[in-house]
Amino acid sequence: MRYLAGLLFLMMLAMPGRAAAVPPTVPAVPERLAAVPEGFSGIVGAWRAGRPVHLSAHGEGGSPFRPVRWASVTKSVTAVLVLQEVDAGRLSLDAPVSTYLPDWPVNGDATLRQLLMHTSGLADLSATPDADRDGMADVYQGQGPGWRALCEGPARAPTGAGFTYNNCDYQVLGLVLEAVTGEDFETLVRTRISEPLGLRSVRLAPHEPVSEAFDGTRPEPLIDVSVYGPAGALYGSVEALLAFDQALMDGRLISDAARAEMWKAGPETGYGGLSVWVFPVTLTACGIETRVVERQGAIGGVQVRNLILPELDVAVVLWTDQATLDFGQTWSGEGLTIDLLAAVVCGQGG
C-alpha cells in the first residue's frame, strides 16, 4: 500500500497540467550539489519507507521525470528476471550455460551464477575493435560483427579463473531467458517489470545511434544503446528506477530467498553479489552504520549510481550526463555519493 501511495504521488506530479506541483526535496541534497566544483548536471531521486522524499533535476538534466539511460543498472533488472525463473524452478544458478544453450561454443561450462558475477571468462565487447578511434567499440555503433559473433569468440580467461567484467555475460543470460521462456528480453521487461509495477517510462533503447551526453568537454560519440541489450539497453525515469528498487525490497519481484541470494556478498567475492556490490558503510554525519547494495552504470557520457539501503528502507538514484564527474567510491566512505546518501538519511551532508 505504501508503495502504491508513493507511485501515485509521483504519477500525479508528472501529469500534464500540473506544472505547479513541486517534487519533494531534501534541502541538504542541492546544498551538497552546489559544492561540486564543475557544477552538477543530472537528476537525483530518493525514496524512504516506500515514499518519495527527493526528486530534482540540475544543470542540463532537463525534467526530473524524463526517461534516461540506465546503462549497466539494466543488469540488475536482468538478474531479477533470471531469479524469477529460479523461483519458478525453470533455472538453476549453478547449472552450466550448456544446460539451456547446448550449442553455445565457448566456456559453456560457466554457470548462471558465474555469468551474473562476471567470472565466466567470456569476451569483453568494450575491448573489441574501434576503427574510427572515437572511444566507442564498433559493435556499439552498428559496425562490424554483431555482439553474438564477438561473444562467441575467444574467451578472455578459463571459466571461474577470476573476475573479468564484460557485457557478454548478460547478453548470454538474455539468450538463456529467451530459451526457457520463449520471450525476448524486451517482452519480459514489459510483462514482468514495467506493466505490473506501472512503470510506463521503462523501455528498451531504440535501434538507432544517438549522442545525448558529454564525454568530458565534447559530445559523446554516436552509440546504438540497443546493442547493449540485457547488459545495458534500458531507459526509464529516475522515479521508475526507485520504484523498481522499492518493489525489490518489498518482495514483489522475487522471493526473499532469491533476494538474499542476489545480495549475498563478502570479502571472498570482492563484495560482489548477483549484478550488484554489497558492503557496509558508515554515515558519519549521523553515526549510522548500514549495508549498501550498489549498482553502477556508465555508457558514453552517462553515469548512474543505484543505491539501496535495505535496513533503512531507503533507495537513492544518482544520474548524470557528465562522464568526468567524480562520484567517488561509496565503499570508501568518502566522496559525492556518500555525501548524498548522508544528505538523504541524515538530513545533512558529509
Tab-separated table of C-alpha atoms in Angstrom:
chain	number	residue	atom	x	y	z
A	1	MET	CA	0.000	0.000	0.000
A	2	ARG	CA	2.773	2.439	0.897
A	3	TYR	CA	4.497	1.740	-2.443
A	4	LEU	CA	1.241	2.412	-4.301
A	5	ALA	CA	0.772	5.705	-2.483
A	6	GLY	CA	4.291	6.776	-3.410
A	7	LEU	CA	3.882	5.787	-7.047
A	8	LEU	CA	0.527	7.562	-7.351
A	9	PHE	CA	2.075	10.704	-5.880
A	10	LEU	CA	4.859	10.734	-8.454
A	11	MET	CA	2.433	9.981	-11.281
A	12	MET	CA	0.361	12.968	-10.170
A	13	LEU	CA	3.415	15.215	-10.270
A	14	ALA	CA	4.221	14.087	-13.803
A	15	MET	CA	0.707	14.615	-15.192
A	16	PRO	CA	0.249	17.314	-17.861
A	17	GLY	CA	-1.214	20.494	-16.496
A	18	ARG	CA	0.354	20.078	-13.056
A	19	ALA	CA	3.272	22.438	-13.607
A	20	ALA	CA	2.669	23.994	-10.183
A	21	ALA	CA	3.272	20.687	-8.398
A	22	VAL	CA	6.650	20.607	-6.681
A	23	PRO	CA	8.537	17.318	-6.200
A	24	PRO	CA	9.687	16.637	-2.649
A	25	THR	CA	13.130	17.942	-1.722
A	26	VAL	CA	15.702	17.200	0.942
A	27	PRO	CA	17.413	20.612	1.339
A	28	ALA	CA	20.813	19.072	2.067
A	29	VAL	CA	20.907	17.477	-1.428
A	30	PRO	CA	21.011	20.692	-3.531
A	31	GLU	CA	23.309	22.231	-0.926
A	32	ARG	CA	25.849	19.454	-1.473
A	33	LEU	CA	25.439	19.540	-5.258
A	34	ALA	CA	26.122	23.271	-5.247
A	35	ALA	CA	29.597	22.476	-3.928
A	36	VAL	CA	30.550	20.319	-6.941
A	37	PRO	CA	33.463	22.291	-8.475
A	38	GLU	CA	32.434	21.833	-12.116
A	39	GLY	CA	28.715	22.047	-11.334
A	40	PHE	CA	26.285	19.135	-11.420
A	41	SER	CA	24.165	18.240	-14.427
A	42	GLY	CA	21.733	15.414	-13.832
A	43	ILE	CA	18.943	14.039	-11.668
A	44	VAL	CA	18.837	12.915	-8.044
A	45	GLY	CA	15.969	10.936	-6.551
A	46	ALA	CA	15.312	9.152	-3.268
A	47	TRP	CA	12.588	7.058	-1.674
A	48	ARG	CA	12.290	6.240	2.014
A	49	ALA	CA	9.798	3.841	3.600
A	50	GLY	CA	8.038	3.409	0.262
A	51	ARG	CA	7.523	7.118	-0.410
A	52	PRO	CA	9.388	9.720	-2.465
A	53	VAL	CA	11.421	12.110	-0.331
A	54	HIS	CA	13.503	13.806	-3.013
A	55	LEU	CA	13.455	14.392	-6.779
A	56	SER	CA	15.385	17.159	-8.523
A	57	ALA	CA	16.980	17.935	-11.875
A	58	HIS	CA	20.034	20.162	-12.225
A	59	GLY	CA	22.037	21.836	-14.983
A	60	GLU	CA	21.370	20.241	-18.352
A	61	GLY	CA	19.492	17.341	-16.746
A	62	GLY	CA	16.092	18.552	-18.031
A	63	SER	CA	12.864	17.351	-16.458
A	64	PRO	CA	13.298	15.023	-13.469
A	65	PHE	CA	10.555	12.837	-14.969
A	66	ARG	CA	12.131	12.212	-18.377
A	67	PRO	CA	13.367	8.743	-19.393
A	68	VAL	CA	17.142	8.470	-19.118
A	69	ARG	CA	19.751	5.865	-19.931
A	70	TRP	CA	20.030	3.257	-17.148
A	71	ALA	CA	23.243	1.805	-18.609
A	72	SER	CA	24.506	-1.192	-16.598
A	73	VAL	CA	21.830	-0.791	-13.948
A	74	THR	CA	19.935	-2.785	-16.596
A	75	LYS	CA	21.936	-5.775	-15.362
A	76	SER	CA	20.033	-5.728	-12.068
A	77	VAL	CA	16.756	-5.977	-13.983
A	78	THR	CA	18.177	-8.924	-15.938
A	79	ALA	CA	19.281	-10.560	-12.683
A	80	VAL	CA	15.746	-10.222	-11.291
A	81	LEU	CA	14.306	-11.879	-14.413
A	82	VAL	CA	16.773	-14.754	-14.007
A	83	LEU	CA	15.884	-15.127	-10.321
A	84	GLN	CA	12.180	-15.178	-11.178
A	85	GLU	CA	12.919	-18.236	-13.293
A	86	VAL	CA	14.935	-19.716	-10.427
A	87	ASP	CA	11.949	-19.150	-8.128
A	88	ALA	CA	9.766	-20.926	-10.693
A	89	GLY	CA	12.150	-23.897	-10.842
A	90	ARG	CA	12.974	-23.451	-14.528
A	91	LEU	CA	16.554	-22.252	-13.977
A	92	SER	CA	19.297	-23.186	-11.530
A	93	LEU	CA	22.028	-20.710	-10.639
A	94	ASP	CA	24.588	-23.497	-10.512
A	95	ALA	CA	23.674	-25.156	-13.814
A	96	PRO	CA	26.054	-24.529	-16.725
A	97	VAL	CA	25.065	-22.427	-19.711
A	98	SER	CA	25.165	-25.553	-21.871
A	99	THR	CA	22.133	-26.898	-19.986
A	100	TYR	CA	19.988	-24.209	-21.595
A	101	LEU	CA	22.080	-23.342	-24.675
A	102	PRO	CA	23.548	-26.690	-25.828
A	103	ASP	CA	25.216	-25.104	-28.841
A	104	TRP	CA	26.947	-22.245	-27.007
A	105	PRO	CA	30.530	-22.660	-28.263
A	106	VAL	CA	32.777	-21.038	-25.637
A	107	ASN	CA	33.055	-21.579	-21.855
A	108	GLY	CA	29.774	-23.474	-21.930
A	109	ASP	CA	30.625	-24.885	-18.512
A	110	ALA	CA	30.155	-21.435	-16.942
A	111	THR	CA	27.204	-21.442	-14.572
A	112	LEU	CA	24.474	-18.827	-14.487
A	113	ARG	CA	25.874	-17.680	-11.153
A	114	GLN	CA	29.264	-17.133	-12.790
A	115	LEU	CA	27.648	-15.126	-15.581
A	116	LEU	CA	25.835	-12.977	-13.037
A	117	MET	CA	29.077	-12.416	-11.107
A	118	HIS	CA	31.375	-11.890	-14.126
A	119	THR	CA	33.553	-14.935	-13.509
A	120	SER	CA	32.660	-16.756	-16.749
A	121	GLY	CA	35.787	-15.600	-18.604
A	122	LEU	CA	33.818	-14.575	-21.716
A	123	ALA	CA	34.990	-11.861	-24.123
A	124	ASP	CA	34.755	-8.152	-23.363
A	125	LEU	CA	32.808	-6.297	-26.054
A	126	SER	CA	34.270	-2.961	-24.967
A	127	ALA	CA	37.734	-4.258	-25.868
A	128	THR	CA	36.748	-5.159	-29.447
A	129	PRO	CA	37.853	-3.043	-32.460
A	130	ASP	CA	37.240	0.712	-32.581
A	131	ALA	CA	38.087	1.511	-36.197
A	132	ASP	CA	37.431	5.249	-36.028
A	133	ARG	CA	39.135	5.566	-32.629
A	134	ASP	CA	36.338	7.619	-31.137
A	135	GLY	CA	36.406	5.727	-27.856
A	136	MET	CA	33.389	3.540	-28.637
A	137	ALA	CA	33.768	-0.033	-29.887
A	138	ASP	CA	32.426	-0.556	-33.411
A	139	VAL	CA	29.890	-3.129	-32.223
A	140	TYR	CA	28.122	-0.416	-30.221
A	141	GLN	CA	27.856	1.731	-33.331
A	142	GLY	CA	26.281	-0.934	-35.529
A	143	GLN	CA	29.534	-1.668	-37.353
A	144	GLY	CA	31.487	-4.876	-37.913
A	145	PRO	CA	30.455	-8.244	-36.479
A	146	GLY	CA	27.431	-8.269	-34.185
A	147	TRP	CA	27.645	-8.808	-30.430
A	148	ARG	CA	26.878	-12.527	-30.634
A	149	ALA	CA	29.722	-13.282	-33.012
A	150	LEU	CA	32.108	-11.393	-30.741
A	151	CYS	CA	30.816	-13.049	-27.563
A	152	GLU	CA	31.262	-16.441	-29.241
A	153	GLY	CA	34.868	-15.505	-29.935
A	154	PRO	CA	37.932	-16.410	-27.881
A	155	ALA	CA	37.387	-16.249	-24.128
A	156	ARG	CA	39.429	-13.869	-22.004
A	157	ALA	CA	40.010	-16.492	-19.325
A	158	PRO	CA	39.050	-20.035	-18.330
A	159	THR	CA	35.699	-20.376	-16.572
A	160	GLY	CA	35.957	-19.426	-12.906
A	161	ALA	CA	39.514	-18.086	-13.158
A	162	GLY	CA	38.511	-14.791	-11.558
A	163	PHE	CA	36.541	-11.590	-12.022
A	164	THR	CA	36.555	-10.322	-15.631
A	165	TYR	CA	33.907	-7.674	-16.212
A	166	ASN	CA	32.162	-7.889	-19.569
A	167	ASN	CA	28.781	-7.374	-21.207
A	168	CYS	CA	28.746	-10.782	-22.912
A	169	ASP	CA	27.776	-12.392	-19.594
A	170	TYR	CA	24.433	-10.612	-19.551
A	171	GLN	CA	23.852	-10.955	-23.281
A	172	VAL	CA	24.140	-14.725	-22.792
A	173	LEU	CA	21.771	-14.559	-19.812
A	174	GLY	CA	19.296	-12.890	-22.161
A	175	LEU	CA	19.623	-15.855	-24.542
A	176	VAL	CA	19.068	-18.256	-21.635
A	177	LEU	CA	15.932	-16.382	-20.577
A	178	GLU	CA	14.583	-16.480	-24.130
A	179	ALA	CA	15.341	-20.199	-24.401
A	180	VAL	CA	13.396	-21.129	-21.244
A	181	THR	CA	10.523	-18.613	-21.521
A	182	GLY	CA	10.050	-18.286	-25.284
A	183	GLU	CA	10.038	-14.486	-24.868
A	184	ASP	CA	12.693	-11.913	-25.683
A	185	PHE	CA	14.210	-9.532	-23.152
A	186	GLU	CA	12.036	-6.578	-24.153
A	187	THR	CA	8.840	-8.603	-23.681
A	188	LEU	CA	9.982	-9.971	-20.321
A	189	VAL	CA	10.767	-6.489	-19.025
A	190	ARG	CA	7.378	-5.218	-20.146
A	191	THR	CA	5.262	-8.094	-18.833
A	192	ARG	CA	7.149	-8.827	-15.617
A	193	ILE	CA	8.533	-5.461	-14.533
A	194	SER	CA	7.112	-2.323	-16.128
A	195	GLU	CA	3.448	-3.330	-16.527
A	196	PRO	CA	2.984	-4.990	-13.099
A	197	LEU	CA	4.685	-2.046	-11.375
A	198	GLY	CA	3.032	0.644	-13.517
A	199	LEU	CA	6.357	1.963	-14.823
A	200	ARG	CA	5.271	3.488	-18.113
A	201	SER	CA	8.607	5.170	-18.852
A	202	VAL	CA	10.653	1.959	-18.906
A	203	ARG	CA	11.622	0.820	-22.393
A	204	LEU	CA	14.416	-0.651	-24.448
A	205	ALA	CA	16.599	1.817	-26.345
A	206	PRO	CA	15.571	2.303	-29.985
A	207	HIS	CA	17.792	0.711	-32.610
A	208	GLU	CA	19.498	3.896	-33.752
A	209	PRO	CA	22.739	5.747	-32.970
A	210	VAL	CA	22.398	8.675	-30.561
A	211	SER	CA	24.653	11.189	-28.831
A	212	GLU	CA	22.958	12.653	-25.766
A	213	ALA	CA	25.640	13.398	-23.166
A	214	PHE	CA	29.120	14.845	-22.828
A	215	ASP	CA	32.305	12.804	-22.663
A	216	GLY	CA	34.451	15.384	-20.955
A	217	THR	CA	34.187	18.659	-22.891
A	218	ARG	CA	32.912	17.127	-26.133
A	219	PRO	CA	29.697	15.304	-27.081
A	220	GLU	CA	29.903	11.560	-26.643
A	221	PRO	CA	30.370	9.530	-29.857
A	222	LEU	CA	27.326	8.091	-31.572
A	223	ILE	CA	26.106	4.989	-29.717
A	224	ASP	CA	23.447	2.431	-30.606
A	225	VAL	CA	22.470	1.726	-26.998
A	226	SER	CA	20.073	-1.035	-28.079
A	227	VAL	CA	23.096	-3.243	-28.824
A	228	TYR	CA	23.765	-3.491	-25.080
A	229	GLY	CA	20.527	-5.481	-24.693
A	230	PRO	CA	20.186	-7.166	-21.262
A	231	ALA	CA	23.566	-5.695	-20.282
A	232	GLY	CA	22.653	-2.011	-20.566
A	233	ALA	CA	19.901	-1.027	-23.021
A	234	LEU	CA	17.084	0.068	-20.697
A	235	TYR	CA	15.770	3.608	-20.426
A	236	GLY	CA	13.360	4.877	-17.815
A	237	SER	CA	12.819	7.745	-15.426
A	238	VAL	CA	14.743	8.015	-12.166
A	239	GLU	CA	11.436	7.639	-10.308
A	240	ALA	CA	10.769	4.370	-12.184
A	241	LEU	CA	14.146	3.010	-11.093
A	242	LEU	CA	13.360	3.971	-7.499
A	243	ALA	CA	10.005	2.199	-7.773
A	244	PHE	CA	11.821	-0.908	-9.071
A	245	ASP	CA	14.193	-0.729	-6.087
A	246	GLN	CA	11.279	-0.444	-3.672
A	247	ALA	CA	9.489	-3.402	-5.250
A	248	LEU	CA	12.687	-5.431	-4.904
A	249	MET	CA	12.990	-4.501	-1.234
A	250	ASP	CA	9.310	-5.268	-0.614
A	251	GLY	CA	9.486	-8.767	-2.116
A	252	ARG	CA	7.123	-8.052	-5.012
A	253	LEU	CA	9.546	-9.156	-7.735
A	254	ILE	CA	11.372	-12.192	-6.356
A	255	SER	CA	11.197	-14.336	-3.234
A	256	ASP	CA	13.009	-13.361	-0.043
A	257	ALA	CA	15.345	-16.312	-0.586
A	258	ALA	CA	16.169	-15.189	-4.133
A	259	ARG	CA	16.789	-11.620	-2.973
A	260	ALA	CA	19.092	-12.895	-0.227
A	261	GLU	CA	21.000	-14.848	-2.890
A	262	MET	CA	21.195	-11.754	-5.096
A	263	TRP	CA	22.600	-9.649	-2.250
A	264	LYS	CA	24.889	-12.285	-0.722
A	265	ALA	CA	28.432	-10.913	-0.812
A	266	GLY	CA	31.570	-10.618	1.256
A	267	PRO	CA	35.342	-10.231	1.085
A	268	GLU	CA	35.678	-13.643	-0.564
A	269	THR	CA	33.739	-12.369	-3.608
A	270	GLY	CA	35.152	-8.850	-3.604
A	271	TYR	CA	31.782	-7.837	-2.122
A	272	GLY	CA	30.168	-8.806	-5.419
A	273	GLY	CA	26.684	-10.298	-5.439
A	274	LEU	CA	24.497	-11.153	-8.414
A	275	SER	CA	24.707	-7.980	-10.558
A	276	VAL	CA	25.394	-5.782	-7.509
A	277	TRP	CA	28.055	-4.977	-4.932
A	278	VAL	CA	27.123	-5.151	-1.253
A	279	PHE	CA	29.205	-3.695	1.572
A	280	PRO	CA	28.964	-1.861	4.911
A	281	VAL	CA	29.301	1.921	5.135
A	282	THR	CA	29.279	4.441	7.946
A	283	LEU	CA	27.355	7.677	7.512
A	284	THR	CA	29.423	9.777	9.878
A	285	ALA	CA	27.022	12.717	9.735
A	286	CYS	CA	24.549	10.793	11.876
A	287	GLY	CA	26.665	7.910	13.165
A	288	ILE	CA	24.756	5.216	11.251
A	289	GLU	CA	26.429	2.023	10.092
A	290	THR	CA	24.425	0.236	7.435
A	291	ARG	CA	24.594	-2.043	4.397
A	292	VAL	CA	24.577	-0.621	0.870
A	293	VAL	CA	23.543	-2.565	-2.233
A	294	GLU	CA	25.045	-0.678	-5.170
A	295	ARG	CA	24.892	-0.991	-8.934
A	296	GLN	CA	26.905	1.433	-11.022
A	297	GLY	CA	26.445	2.094	-14.705
A	298	ALA	CA	28.216	4.102	-17.392
A	299	ILE	CA	27.802	4.292	-21.156
A	300	GLY	CA	29.424	7.100	-23.107
A	301	GLY	CA	28.867	10.337	-21.230
A	302	VAL	CA	26.246	8.962	-18.835
A	303	GLN	CA	26.915	7.714	-15.309
A	304	VAL	CA	24.384	6.132	-12.939
A	305	ARG	CA	24.536	5.119	-9.290
A	306	ASN	CA	21.685	2.971	-7.978
A	307	LEU	CA	21.871	2.509	-4.207
A	308	ILE	CA	19.635	0.515	-1.880
A	309	LEU	CA	19.962	0.633	1.907
A	310	PRO	CA	17.715	-2.318	2.853
A	311	GLU	CA	17.888	-1.976	6.633
A	312	LEU	CA	16.882	1.696	6.401
A	313	ASP	CA	14.265	1.127	3.658
A	314	VAL	CA	15.974	3.763	1.513
A	315	ALA	CA	16.731	3.873	-2.215
A	316	VAL	CA	18.749	6.609	-3.921
A	317	VAL	CA	19.456	7.120	-7.635
A	318	LEU	CA	22.103	9.493	-8.972
A	319	TRP	CA	22.173	10.129	-12.720
A	320	THR	CA	24.436	12.473	-14.652
A	321	ASP	CA	25.283	13.271	-18.263
A	322	GLN	CA	28.821	14.277	-17.241
A	323	ALA	CA	31.295	11.478	-17.946
A	324	THR	CA	34.040	13.153	-15.919
A	325	LEU	CA	32.012	13.820	-12.758
A	326	ASP	CA	33.702	12.158	-9.789
A	327	PHE	CA	31.060	10.368	-7.715
A	328	GLY	CA	33.718	8.747	-5.540
A	329	GLN	CA	33.587	5.120	-4.438
A	330	THR	CA	30.800	4.531	-1.949
A	331	TRP	CA	32.655	1.739	-0.120
A	332	SER	CA	35.470	4.160	0.737
A	333	GLY	CA	33.148	6.293	2.870
A	334	GLU	CA	34.196	9.451	1.031
A	335	GLY	CA	33.054	11.420	-1.997
A	336	LEU	CA	29.913	12.795	-3.575
A	337	THR	CA	27.876	9.575	-3.446
A	338	ILE	CA	28.395	9.014	0.278
A	339	ASP	CA	27.671	12.692	0.942
A	340	LEU	CA	24.362	12.471	-0.926
A	341	LEU	CA	23.422	9.283	0.935
A	342	ALA	CA	24.105	11.124	4.184
A	343	ALA	CA	22.008	14.054	2.965
A	344	VAL	CA	19.012	11.742	2.407
A	345	VAL	CA	19.426	9.592	5.512
A	346	CYS	CA	20.762	12.133	7.981
A	347	GLY	CA	19.335	15.324	6.528
A	348	GLN	CA	22.798	16.804	6.159
A	349	GLY	CA	25.895	16.471	4.025
A	350	GLY	CA	29.161	14.752	4.876
